[in-house]
PDB file of C-alpha atoms in Angstrom:
ATOM      1  CA  MET A 271      41.130  20.440  38.704  1.00  0.00           C
ATOM      2  CA  LYS A 272      40.282  18.999  35.292  1.00  0.00           C
ATOM      3  CA  ARG A 273      42.316  15.962  34.278  1.00  0.00           C
ATOM      4  CA  LEU A 274      44.481  16.443  31.201  1.00  0.00           C
ATOM      5  CA  PRO A 275      43.495  14.322  28.177  1.00  0.00           C
ATOM      6  CA  ASP A 276      45.686  11.306  27.407  1.00  0.00           C
ATOM      7  CA  ILE A 277      47.424  11.097  24.055  1.00  0.00           C
ATOM      8  CA  ASP A 278      49.984   8.642  22.655  1.00  0.00           C
ATOM      9  CA  VAL A 279      52.702   9.567  20.178  1.00  0.00           C
ATOM     10  CA  VAL A 280      54.377   6.873  18.084  1.00  0.00           C
ATOM     11  CA  LEU A 281      57.892   7.487  16.751  1.00  0.00           C
ATOM     12  CA  LEU A 282      59.590   5.048  14.401  1.00  0.00           C
ATOM     13  CA  SER A 283      63.354   5.162  14.837  1.00  0.00           C
ATOM     14  CA  TRP A 284      66.127   3.818  12.662  1.00  0.00           C
ATOM     15  CA  ASN A 285      69.480   5.418  13.409  1.00  0.00           C
ATOM     16  CA  ARG A 286      69.346   9.267  13.244  1.00  0.00           C
ATOM     17  CA  SER A 287      69.059   9.224  17.052  1.00  0.00           C
ATOM     18  CA  GLN A 288      69.958  12.889  17.413  1.00  0.00           C
ATOM     19  CA  MET A 289      67.036  13.862  15.207  1.00  0.00           C
ATOM     20  CA  THR A 290      64.747  11.513  17.122  1.00  0.00           C
ATOM     21  CA  LEU A 291      65.822  13.185  20.369  1.00  0.00           C
ATOM     22  CA  GLU A 292      65.063  16.615  18.936  1.00  0.00           C
ATOM     23  CA  THR A 293      61.571  15.358  18.135  1.00  0.00           C
ATOM     24  CA  VAL A 294      61.204  13.966  21.675  1.00  0.00           C
ATOM     25  CA  HIS A 295      62.274  17.288  23.223  1.00  0.00           C
ATOM     26  CA  ASN A 296      59.754  19.101  21.036  1.00  0.00           C
ATOM     27  CA  LEU A 297      56.977  16.710  22.095  1.00  0.00           C
ATOM     28  CA  ILE A 298      57.800  17.063  25.785  1.00  0.00           C
ATOM     29  CA  LYS A 299      56.999  20.777  25.463  1.00  0.00           C
ATOM     30  CA  GLN A 300      53.455  20.138  24.242  1.00  0.00           C
ATOM     31  CA  GLU A 301      50.930  21.806  26.529  1.00  0.00           C
ATOM     32  CA  ASP A 302      47.717  20.691  28.242  1.00  0.00           C
ATOM     33  CA  VAL A 303      47.927  16.951  27.443  1.00  0.00           C
ATOM     34  CA  ASN A 304      49.025  13.871  29.350  1.00  0.00           C
ATOM     35  CA  LEU A 305      51.585  12.594  26.884  1.00  0.00           C
ATOM     36  CA  LYS A 306      53.221   9.206  26.415  1.00  0.00           C
ATOM     37  CA  ILE A 307      55.844   8.681  23.708  1.00  0.00           C
ATOM     38  CA  TRP A 308      56.353   5.201  22.258  1.00  0.00           C
ATOM     39  CA  ILE A 309      59.603   4.896  20.297  1.00  0.00           C
ATOM     40  CA  VAL A 310      59.759   1.805  18.097  1.00  0.00           C
ATOM     41  CA  ASP A 311      63.371   1.205  17.099  1.00  0.00           C
ATOM     42  CA  GLN A 312      63.744  -0.811  13.909  1.00  0.00           C
ATOM     43  CA  GLY A 313      67.290  -2.077  14.145  1.00  0.00           C
ATOM     44  CA  SER A 314      69.423   0.985  14.786  1.00  0.00           C
ATOM     45  CA  LYS A 315      73.185   0.628  15.197  1.00  0.00           C
ATOM     46  CA  GLU A 316      74.125  -0.169  18.783  1.00  0.00           C
ATOM     47  CA  GLU A 317      75.768   3.209  19.379  1.00  0.00           C
ATOM     48  CA  GLU A 318      72.695   5.025  18.043  1.00  0.00           C
ATOM     49  CA  LEU A 319      70.383   2.968  20.244  1.00  0.00           C
ATOM     50  CA  GLN A 320      72.492   3.563  23.338  1.00  0.00           C
ATOM     51  CA  LEU A 321      72.471   7.309  22.688  1.00  0.00           C
ATOM     52  CA  LEU A 322      68.688   7.191  22.492  1.00  0.00           C
ATOM     53  CA  LYS A 323      68.381   5.175  25.699  1.00  0.00           C
ATOM     54  CA  GLU A 324      70.743   7.369  27.716  1.00  0.00           C
ATOM     55  CA  ALA A 325      69.153  10.616  26.585  1.00  0.00           C
ATOM     56  CA  THR A 326      65.575   9.509  27.334  1.00  0.00           C
ATOM     57  CA  LYS A 327      66.171   7.968  30.779  1.00  0.00           C
ATOM     58  CA  GLN A 328      65.135  11.275  32.354  1.00  0.00           C
ATOM     59  CA  TYR A 329      61.660  11.046  30.817  1.00  0.00           C
ATOM     60  CA  PRO A 330      59.394   8.464  32.496  1.00  0.00           C
ATOM     61  CA  ASN A 331      56.762   8.966  29.777  1.00  0.00           C
ATOM     62  CA  VAL A 332      59.143   7.882  27.006  1.00  0.00           C
ATOM     63  CA  GLN A 333      59.391   4.161  26.273  1.00  0.00           C
ATOM     64  CA  ILE A 334      61.678   2.460  23.733  1.00  0.00           C
ATOM     65  CA  THR A 335      60.806  -0.868  22.118  1.00  0.00           C
ATOM     66  CA  GLU A 336      63.654  -2.627  20.289  1.00  0.00           C
ATOM     67  CA  LEU A 337      62.693  -4.690  17.235  1.00  0.00           C
ATOM     68  CA  LYS A 338      66.255  -5.493  16.082  1.00  0.00           C
ATOM     69  CA  ARG A 339      65.159  -5.239  12.425  1.00  0.00           C
ATOM     70  CA  ASN A 340      63.138  -3.081  10.072  1.00  0.00           C
ATOM     71  CA  VAL A 341      59.606  -4.502   9.929  1.00  0.00           C
ATOM     72  CA  GLY A 342      58.299  -1.670   7.755  1.00  0.00           C
ATOM     73  CA  VAL A 343      56.314   1.477   8.414  1.00  0.00           C
ATOM     74  CA  PRO A 344      52.818  -0.009   8.848  1.00  0.00           C
ATOM     75  CA  ALA A 345      53.970  -2.856  11.108  1.00  0.00           C
ATOM     76  CA  GLY A 346      56.059  -0.443  13.174  1.00  0.00           C
ATOM     77  CA  ARG A 347      53.111   1.907  13.638  1.00  0.00           C
ATOM     78  CA  ASN A 348      50.881  -1.012  14.593  1.00  0.00           C
ATOM     79  CA  ILE A 349      53.328  -2.099  17.278  1.00  0.00           C
ATOM     80  CA  GLY A 350      53.692   1.422  18.652  1.00  0.00           C
ATOM     81  CA  THR A 351      49.949   2.051  18.700  1.00  0.00           C
ATOM     82  CA  HIS A 352      49.205  -1.232  20.478  1.00  0.00           C
ATOM     83  CA  LEU A 353      51.730  -0.361  23.193  1.00  0.00           C
ATOM     84  CA  GLY A 354      49.595   2.585  24.262  1.00  0.00           C
ATOM     85  CA  ASN A 355      45.975   2.867  25.319  1.00  0.00           C
ATOM     86  CA  ALA A 356      45.135   6.548  24.952  1.00  0.00           C
ATOM     87  CA  GLU A 357      41.991   7.458  23.062  1.00  0.00           C
ATOM     88  CA  TYR A 358      44.025   9.302  20.433  1.00  0.00           C
ATOM     89  CA  THR A 359      47.340   8.364  18.809  1.00  0.00           C
ATOM     90  CA  VAL A 360      49.668  10.691  16.923  1.00  0.00           C
ATOM     91  CA  SER A 361      52.380   9.630  14.491  1.00  0.00           C
ATOM     92  CA  ILE A 362      55.132  11.999  13.469  1.00  0.00           C
ATOM     93  CA  ASP A 363      58.348  11.305  11.558  1.00  0.00           C
ATOM     94  CA  ASN A 364      61.475  11.219  13.690  1.00  0.00           C
ATOM     95  CA  ASP A 365      63.001  14.026  11.621  1.00  0.00           C
ATOM     96  CA  ALA A 366      60.117  16.409  12.289  1.00  0.00           C
ATOM     97  CA  ILE A 367      58.782  18.676  15.050  1.00  0.00           C
ATOM     98  CA  PHE A 368      55.544  20.514  15.728  1.00  0.00           C
ATOM     99  CA  GLU A 369      55.543  24.200  14.886  1.00  0.00           C
ATOM    100  CA  SER A 370      53.515  25.142  17.969  1.00  0.00           C
ATOM    101  CA  SER A 371      53.306  23.877  21.549  1.00  0.00           C
ATOM    102  CA  ASP A 372      49.516  23.504  21.457  1.00  0.00           C
ATOM    103  CA  ALA A 373      49.386  21.095  18.470  1.00  0.00           C
ATOM    104  CA  LEU A 374      48.361  18.034  20.488  1.00  0.00           C
ATOM    105  CA  LYS A 375      45.825  20.036  22.466  1.00  0.00           C
ATOM    106  CA  ARG A 376      44.211  21.008  19.147  1.00  0.00           C
ATOM    107  CA  VAL A 377      44.174  17.370  18.041  1.00  0.00           C
ATOM    108  CA  VAL A 378      42.169  16.427  21.117  1.00  0.00           C
ATOM    109  CA  GLU A 379      39.759  19.329  20.582  1.00  0.00           C
ATOM    110  CA  ILE A 380      39.021  18.273  17.003  1.00  0.00           C
ATOM    111  CA  PHE A 381      38.361  14.656  17.951  1.00  0.00           C
ATOM    112  CA  GLU A 382      36.179  15.582  20.926  1.00  0.00           C
ATOM    113  CA  GLN A 383      34.124  18.106  18.962  1.00  0.00           C
ATOM    114  CA  GLU A 384      33.712  15.993  15.815  1.00  0.00           C
ATOM    115  CA  PRO A 385      32.991  12.319  16.529  1.00  0.00           C
ATOM    116  CA  LYS A 386      32.847  11.376  12.830  1.00  0.00           C
ATOM    117  CA  ILE A 387      36.495  12.329  12.273  1.00  0.00           C
ATOM    118  CA  ALA A 388      38.734   9.243  12.231  1.00  0.00           C
ATOM    119  CA  VAL A 389      42.022  10.851  11.188  1.00  0.00           C
ATOM    120  CA  VAL A 390      43.439  14.365  11.419  1.00  0.00           C
ATOM    121  CA  SER A 391      46.118  15.032   8.797  1.00  0.00           C
ATOM    122  CA  PHE A 392      48.577  17.830   9.580  1.00  0.00           C
ATOM    123  CA  ARG A 393      50.165  20.444   7.347  1.00  0.00           C
ATOM    124  CA  ILE A 394      53.787  19.550   6.562  1.00  0.00           C
ATOM    125  CA  LYS A 395      56.348  22.303   6.019  1.00  0.00           C
ATOM    126  CA  ASN A 396      60.043  22.222   5.242  1.00  0.00           C
ATOM    127  CA  PHE A 397      61.922  22.928   8.485  1.00  0.00           C
ATOM    128  CA  TYR A 398      64.652  24.882   6.704  1.00  0.00           C
ATOM    129  CA  THR A 399      62.594  27.008   4.325  1.00  0.00           C
ATOM    130  CA  GLY A 400      59.225  27.310   6.057  1.00  0.00           C
ATOM    131  CA  GLN A 401      57.557  26.461   2.755  1.00  0.00           C
ATOM    132  CA  ASP A 402      55.182  23.546   2.301  1.00  0.00           C
ATOM    133  CA  ASP A 403      56.948  20.208   1.801  1.00  0.00           C
ATOM    134  CA  GLU A 404      55.833  19.326  -1.730  1.00  0.00           C
ATOM    135  CA  LEU A 405      56.597  15.606  -1.404  1.00  0.00           C
ATOM    136  CA  SER A 406      54.308  15.429   1.618  1.00  0.00           C
ATOM    137  CA  TRP A 407      51.354  16.829  -0.329  1.00  0.00           C
ATOM    138  CA  VAL A 408      49.459  13.567  -0.847  1.00  0.00           C
ATOM    139  CA  TYR A 409      46.194  15.157  -1.952  1.00  0.00           C
ATOM    140  CA  PRO A 410      45.142  16.054  -5.518  1.00  0.00           C
ATOM    141  CA  LYS A 411      47.407  18.752  -6.997  1.00  0.00           C
ATOM    142  CA  THR A 412      44.435  20.985  -7.769  1.00  0.00           C
ATOM    143  CA  LEU A 413      43.797  21.316  -4.022  1.00  0.00           C
ATOM    144  CA  LYS A 414      47.161  22.980  -3.413  1.00  0.00           C
ATOM    145  CA  SER A 415      45.465  26.354  -3.778  1.00  0.00           C
ATOM    146  CA  SER A 416      43.417  25.392  -0.700  1.00  0.00           C
ATOM    147  CA  ARG A 417      46.368  24.384   1.468  1.00  0.00           C
ATOM    148  CA  ASP A 418      45.584  27.196   3.928  1.00  0.00           C
ATOM    149  CA  LYS A 419      42.046  25.899   4.403  1.00  0.00           C
ATOM    150  CA  ARG A 420      40.601  22.936   6.223  1.00  0.00           C
ATOM    151  CA  PHE A 421      39.003  20.266   4.014  1.00  0.00           C
ATOM    152  CA  LEU A 422      37.739  16.699   4.159  1.00  0.00           C
ATOM    153  CA  THR A 423      39.982  14.219   2.408  1.00  0.00           C
ATOM    154  CA  ALA A 424      40.196  10.546   1.418  1.00  0.00           C
ATOM    155  CA  ARG A 425      43.787  10.058   2.604  1.00  0.00           C
ATOM    156  CA  PHE A 426      46.295  11.429   5.101  1.00  0.00           C
ATOM    157  CA  VAL A 427      50.010  12.108   5.259  1.00  0.00           C
ATOM    158  CA  GLY A 428      52.323   9.714   7.085  1.00  0.00           C
ATOM    159  CA  CYS A 429      54.744  12.404   8.249  1.00  0.00           C
ATOM    160  CA  GLY A 430      52.230  13.844  10.706  1.00  0.00           C
ATOM    161  CA  HIS A 431      48.722  12.719  11.624  1.00  0.00           C
ATOM    162  CA  ALA A 432      46.451  11.619  14.471  1.00  0.00           C
ATOM    163  CA  ILE A 433      44.091   8.632  14.625  1.00  0.00           C
ATOM    164  CA  ARG A 434      41.135   7.917  16.885  1.00  0.00           C
ATOM    165  CA  ARG A 435      41.998   4.642  18.646  1.00  0.00           C
ATOM    166  CA  GLN A 436      38.456   3.339  18.405  1.00  0.00           C
ATOM    167  CA  VAL A 437      38.709   3.537  14.606  1.00  0.00           C
ATOM    168  CA  PHE A 438      42.196   2.036  14.579  1.00  0.00           C
ATOM    169  CA  GLU A 439      40.874  -1.009  16.407  1.00  0.00           C
ATOM    170  CA  LYS A 440      37.733  -1.287  14.289  1.00  0.00           C
ATOM    171  CA  VAL A 441      39.653  -1.353  10.997  1.00  0.00           C
ATOM    172  CA  GLY A 442      42.356  -3.663  12.351  1.00  0.00           C
ATOM    173  CA  GLY A 443      45.241  -1.206  12.164  1.00  0.00           C
ATOM    174  CA  TYR A 444      47.563  -0.897   9.196  1.00  0.00           C
ATOM    175  CA  ASP A 445      48.174  -3.640   6.648  1.00  0.00           C
ATOM    176  CA  ASP A 446      51.624  -4.999   7.607  1.00  0.00           C
ATOM    177  CA  ASP A 447      52.112  -6.531   4.154  1.00  0.00           C
ATOM    178  CA  LEU A 448      52.486  -3.094   2.542  1.00  0.00           C
ATOM    179  CA  PHE A 449      55.833  -2.507   4.324  1.00  0.00           C
ATOM    180  CA  PHE A 450      56.294   0.927   2.741  1.00  0.00           C
ATOM    181  CA  TYR A 451      54.054   3.211   0.637  1.00  0.00           C
ATOM    182  CA  TRP A 452      50.274   3.733   0.449  1.00  0.00           C
ATOM    183  CA  GLU A 453      49.643   2.311   3.935  1.00  0.00           C
ATOM    184  CA  GLU A 454      47.765   5.520   4.783  1.00  0.00           C
ATOM    185  CA  VAL A 455      45.471   5.166   1.748  1.00  0.00           C
ATOM    186  CA  ASP A 456      44.749   1.549   2.649  1.00  0.00           C
ATOM    187  CA  PHE A 457      43.859   2.562   6.224  1.00  0.00           C
ATOM    188  CA  SER A 458      41.751   5.469   4.956  1.00  0.00           C
ATOM    189  CA  PHE A 459      39.599   3.261   2.740  1.00  0.00           C
ATOM    190  CA  ARG A 460      38.714   0.976   5.633  1.00  0.00           C
ATOM    191  CA  ALA A 461      37.842   3.930   7.893  1.00  0.00           C
ATOM    192  CA  ILE A 462      35.704   5.517   5.155  1.00  0.00           C
ATOM    193  CA  ASN A 463      33.996   2.167   4.626  1.00  0.00           C
ATOM    194  CA  LEU A 464      32.824   2.375   8.250  1.00  0.00           C
ATOM    195  CA  GLY A 465      31.312   5.811   7.689  1.00  0.00           C
ATOM    196  CA  TYR A 466      34.100   7.930   9.189  1.00  0.00           C
ATOM    197  CA  GLN A 467      35.692  11.071   7.735  1.00  0.00           C
ATOM    198  CA  LEU A 468      39.272  12.318   7.436  1.00  0.00           C
ATOM    199  CA  VAL A 469      40.277  15.950   7.633  1.00  0.00           C
ATOM    200  CA  TYR A 470      43.302  18.002   6.521  1.00  0.00           C
ATOM    201  CA  THR A 471      43.956  20.618   9.191  1.00  0.00           C
ATOM    202  CA  PRO A 472      46.498  23.325   8.269  1.00  0.00           C
ATOM    203  CA  GLU A 473      46.393  25.003  11.694  1.00  0.00           C
ATOM    204  CA  ILE A 474      48.313  22.004  13.064  1.00  0.00           C
ATOM    205  CA  SER A 475      51.649  22.081  11.282  1.00  0.00           C
ATOM    206  CA  VAL A 476      54.768  19.944  11.333  1.00  0.00           C
ATOM    207  CA  LEU A 477      58.244  21.144  10.378  1.00  0.00           C
ATOM    208  CA  HIS A 478      59.947  18.367   8.418  1.00  0.00           C
ATOM    209  CA  LYS A 479      63.765  18.420   8.404  1.00  0.00           C
ATOM    210  CA  VAL A 480      64.212  17.861   4.700  1.00  0.00           C
ATOM    211  CA  ALA A 481      67.719  19.021   3.862  1.00  0.00           C
ATOM    212  CA  PRO A 482      67.743  21.237   0.739  1.00  0.00           C
ATOM    213  CA  GLU A 483      70.340  18.993  -0.897  1.00  0.00           C
ATOM    214  CA  ALA A 484      68.585  15.716  -0.063  1.00  0.00           C
ATOM    215  CA  ARG A 485      67.191  13.665  -2.949  1.00  0.00           C
ATOM    216  CA  VAL A 486      64.657  10.875  -3.171  1.00  0.00           C
ATOM    217  CA  ARG A 487      66.456   7.821  -4.536  1.00  0.00           C
ATOM    218  CA  TRP A 488      63.909   6.090  -6.715  1.00  0.00           C
ATOM    219  CA  GLU A 489      66.537   3.550  -7.720  1.00  0.00           C
ATOM    220  CA  ASP A 490      66.405   2.036  -4.202  1.00  0.00           C
ATOM    221  CA  GLN A 491      63.207   0.059  -4.867  1.00  0.00           C
ATOM    222  CA  ARG A 492      61.041   3.026  -3.912  1.00  0.00           C
ATOM    223  CA  PHE A 493      59.146   2.988  -7.215  1.00  0.00           C
ATOM    224  CA  TYR A 494      58.679  -0.777  -6.940  1.00  0.00           C
ATOM    225  CA  PHE A 495      56.838  -0.427  -3.621  1.00  0.00           C
ATOM    226  CA  LEU A 496      54.787   2.459  -4.981  1.00  0.00           C
ATOM    227  CA  VAL A 497      53.583   0.368  -7.943  1.00  0.00           C
ATOM    228  CA  ARG A 498      53.152  -2.919  -6.076  1.00  0.00           C
ATOM    229  CA  ASN A 499      51.069  -1.423  -3.296  1.00  0.00           C
ATOM    230  CA  ALA A 500      48.964   0.692  -5.660  1.00  0.00           C
ATOM    231  CA  ILE A 501      47.968  -2.390  -7.677  1.00  0.00           C
ATOM    232  CA  TYR A 502      47.308  -4.402  -4.515  1.00  0.00           C
ATOM    233  CA  ILE A 503      45.122  -1.717  -2.911  1.00  0.00           C
ATOM    234  CA  ASN A 504      43.171  -1.145  -6.136  1.00  0.00           C
ATOM    235  CA  LEU A 505      42.323  -4.839  -6.372  1.00  0.00           C
ATOM    236  CA  LYS A 506      41.701  -5.130  -2.647  1.00  0.00           C
ATOM    237  CA  TYR A 507      39.011  -2.453  -2.510  1.00  0.00           C
ATOM    238  CA  ASN A 508      37.642  -2.312  -6.062  1.00  0.00           C
ATOM    239  CA  GLN A 509      38.042  -5.957  -7.147  1.00  0.00           C
ATOM    240  CA  ASP A 510      37.926  -4.737 -10.723  1.00  0.00           C
ATOM    241  CA  PHE A 511      40.670  -6.303 -12.866  1.00  0.00           C
ATOM    242  CA  LEU A 512      39.926  -3.969 -15.785  1.00  0.00           C
ATOM    243  CA  LYS A 513      40.621  -0.893 -13.642  1.00  0.00           C
ATOM    244  CA  ALA A 514      43.674  -2.620 -12.228  1.00  0.00           C
ATOM    245  CA  LEU A 515      44.889  -3.323 -15.770  1.00  0.00           C
ATOM    246  CA  VAL A 516      44.545   0.360 -16.712  1.00  0.00           C
ATOM    247  CA  LEU A 517      46.393   1.329 -13.529  1.00  0.00           C
ATOM    248  CA  ALA A 518      49.125  -1.216 -14.227  1.00  0.00           C
ATOM    249  CA  LEU A 519      49.536   0.110 -17.770  1.00  0.00           C
ATOM    250  CA  GLY A 520      49.828   3.657 -16.474  1.00  0.00           C
ATOM    251  CA  TYR A 521      52.503   2.748 -13.948  1.00  0.00           C
ATOM    252  CA  THR A 522      54.394   0.666 -16.504  1.00  0.00           C
ATOM    253  CA  VAL A 523      54.478   3.610 -18.905  1.00  0.00           C
ATOM    254  CA  LYS A 524      55.568   5.877 -16.074  1.00  0.00           C
ATOM    255  CA  GLY A 525      58.290   3.393 -15.184  1.00  0.00           C
ATOM    256  CA  PHE A 526      59.658   3.407 -18.727  1.00  0.00           C
ATOM    257  CA  TYR A 527      59.347   7.202 -18.879  1.00  0.00           C
ATOM    258  CA  ASN A 528      61.507   7.464 -15.745  1.00  0.00           C
ATOM    259  CA  PHE A 529      63.974   4.712 -16.757  1.00  0.00           C
ATOM    260  CA  LEU A 530      62.705   2.315 -14.074  1.00  0.00           C
ATOM    261  CA  PRO A 531      60.895  -0.297 -16.196  1.00  0.00           C
ATOM    262  CA  LEU A 532      61.935  -3.346 -14.147  1.00  0.00           C
ATOM    263  CA  GLN A 533      60.694  -1.837 -10.892  1.00  0.00           C
ATOM    264  CA  ALA A 534      57.360  -1.074 -12.567  1.00  0.00           C
ATOM    265  CA  LEU A 535      56.924  -4.558 -14.036  1.00  0.00           C
ATOM    266  CA  ARG A 536      57.952  -6.306 -10.832  1.00  0.00           C
ATOM    267  CA  GLY A 537      55.590  -4.071  -8.895  1.00  0.00           C
ATOM    268  CA  VAL A 538      52.634  -4.984 -11.104  1.00  0.00           C
ATOM    269  CA  VAL A 539      53.316  -8.726 -10.869  1.00  0.00           C
ATOM    270  CA  ASP A 540      53.884  -8.706  -7.105  1.00  0.00           C
ATOM    271  CA  GLY A 541      50.844  -6.504  -6.498  1.00  0.00           C
ATOM    272  CA  ILE A 542      48.645  -9.102  -8.189  1.00  0.00           C
ATOM    273  CA  ARG A 543      50.334 -11.865  -6.173  1.00  0.00           C
ATOM    274  CA  MET A 544      49.636 -10.004  -2.929  1.00  0.00           C
ATOM    275  CA  TYR A 545      45.957  -9.706  -3.817  1.00  0.00           C
ATOM    276  CA  LYS A 546      45.709 -13.400  -4.666  1.00  0.00           C
ATOM    277  CA  LYS A 547      47.269 -14.218  -1.322  1.00  0.00           C
ATOM    278  CA  LEU A 548      44.687 -11.982   0.350  1.00  0.00           C
ATOM    279  CA  SER A 549      41.879 -13.737  -1.526  1.00  0.00           C
ATOM    280  CA  PHE A 550      42.967 -17.068  -0.070  1.00  0.00           C
ATOM    281  CA  LYS A 551      42.369 -15.568   3.376  1.00  0.00           C
ATOM    282  CA  SER A 552      38.717 -15.001   2.375  1.00  0.00           C
ATOM    283  CA  LEU A 553      39.007 -11.297   3.147  1.00  0.00           C
ATOM    284  CA  GLY A 554      38.533  -9.885  -0.329  1.00  0.00           C
ATOM    285  CA  SER A 555      34.749  -9.567  -0.474  1.00  0.00           C
ATOM    286  CA  SER A 556      34.508  -8.005   2.999  1.00  0.00           C
ATOM    287  CA  LEU A 557      36.893  -5.199   2.030  1.00  0.00           C
ATOM    288  CA  GLN A 558      35.152  -3.958  -1.106  1.00  0.00           C
ATOM    289  CA  LEU A 559      34.218  -0.280  -0.890  1.00  0.00           C
ATOM    290  CA  THR A 560      30.566   0.406  -0.203  1.00  0.00           C
ATOM    291  CA  GLU A 561      28.590   2.732  -2.449  1.00  0.00           C
ATOM    292  CA  SER A 562      28.691   5.368   0.266  1.00  0.00           C
ATOM    293  CA  ALA A 563      32.468   5.029   0.558  1.00  0.00           C
ATOM    294  CA  ARG A 564      32.891   5.309  -3.221  1.00  0.00           C
ATOM    295  CA  ASN A 565      30.828   8.486  -3.219  1.00  0.00           C
ATOM    296  CA  TYR A 566      32.963   9.909  -0.412  1.00  0.00           C
ATOM    297  CA  VAL A 567      36.206   9.106  -2.269  1.00  0.00           C
ATOM    298  CA  TRP A 568      34.802  10.647  -5.455  1.00  0.00           C
ATOM    299  CA  GLU A 569      33.690  13.816  -3.681  1.00  0.00           C
ATOM    300  CA  HIS A 570      36.894  14.409  -1.735  1.00  0.00           C
ATOM    301  CA  GLU A 571      39.544  12.864  -4.027  1.00  0.00           C
ATOM    302  CA  THR A 572      38.772  11.508  -7.496  1.00  0.00           C
ATOM    303  CA  GLN A 573      36.888  14.454  -8.957  1.00  0.00           C
ATOM    304  CA  TYR A 574      39.845  16.742  -8.259  1.00  0.00           C
ATOM    305  CA  ARG A 575      42.246  14.577 -10.264  1.00  0.00           C
ATOM    306  CA  GLY A 576      40.554  15.449 -13.554  1.00  0.00           C
ATOM    307  CA  ASN A 577      39.763  13.456 -16.695  1.00  0.00           C
ATOM    308  CA  LEU A 578      41.933  10.800 -18.316  1.00  0.00           C
ATOM    309  CA  LEU A 579      43.891  13.286 -20.439  1.00  0.00           C
ATOM    310  CA  ASN A 580      44.659  15.490 -17.449  1.00  0.00           C
ATOM    311  CA  ARG A 581      45.790  12.509 -15.409  1.00  0.00           C
ATOM    312  CA  LEU A 582      48.065  11.286 -18.207  1.00  0.00           C
ATOM    313  CA  LYS A 583      49.714  14.712 -18.312  1.00  0.00           C
ATOM    314  CA  SER A 584      49.963  15.244 -14.564  1.00  0.00           C
ATOM    315  CA  GLU A 585      50.509  11.706 -13.255  1.00  0.00           C
ATOM    316  CA  VAL A 586      51.947   9.456 -16.000  1.00  0.00           C
ATOM    317  CA  PHE A 587      54.145  11.453 -18.368  1.00  0.00           C
ATOM    318  CA  VAL A 588      55.964  13.286 -15.597  1.00  0.00           C
ATOM    319  CA  GLY A 589      59.304  12.869 -13.914  1.00  0.00           C
ATOM    320  CA  LEU A 590      59.367  11.389 -10.423  1.00  0.00           C
ATOM    321  CA  PRO A 591      59.687  14.064  -7.724  1.00  0.00           C
ATOM    322  CA  THR A 592      62.939  14.793  -5.924  1.00  0.00           C
ATOM    323  CA  ARG A 593      63.767  16.911  -2.927  1.00  0.00           C
ATOM    324  CA  ASP A 594      65.667  19.575  -4.857  1.00  0.00           C
TER     325      ASP A 594
END
């Protein structure tokens, strides 16, 4: 009898234990894989944590690691991934479930058939409406017409994706310093630099429990992290201060346009500080994108974002997205 392939699933948990349990129950039903679930709890309330522990005691393949505090998304995923040892690791938000019971089986098939694929990015739909979750569309807007098709990409979505462990170890995992926002882009650049590819795969879909009335609160430092990490990553991989200056100007204008000027300005300043700190570690030159990597990013990302005028209209002078 053929042995089932091993696969790890990392779940970051912070309160919302009932939703996390619904995700666990959905994962347990996945077919034709030897599954281990690594829950990384980032400081949930005691009653929420106890609920999680009691409800998962019946599952020997579910392990909970308590961190006592929120260490951020990239650090949490690093911890969860290092706990396992399967060849492939899946991350899914703890308010999401797979639409089909063969999703993880398909992940394994893609990785085994295509050795150059480092990351498989899933299709994300709204659990309540069945429509695509617009805030989880991280690719160029012009590619939305291709959302039913498979395509190579230069980034992946955090809500649902799978990573080849060999690549995870080669690139050194996620950058913990990012804490929140753009950690997937940062990881993608390092994987592409090594000659790997990333693929968007709509046949593997995740249902994200985004309540129709829920809103993204940009006032809660969300825009700050977006700007800070964008500046940092641009400098980290391009090492071009002129491009970083143009990017900083664009985000500053966008910040003023959306009545969040202080978050934008702080983000620019702190992004530069983060890069300078990185430079002191003597890592900067080794992270610069190769010519091959730049060509890959251009082919599968940049060219679809259009010229400067189009980007000003679609990315700068626009309101920040909400959930409603």
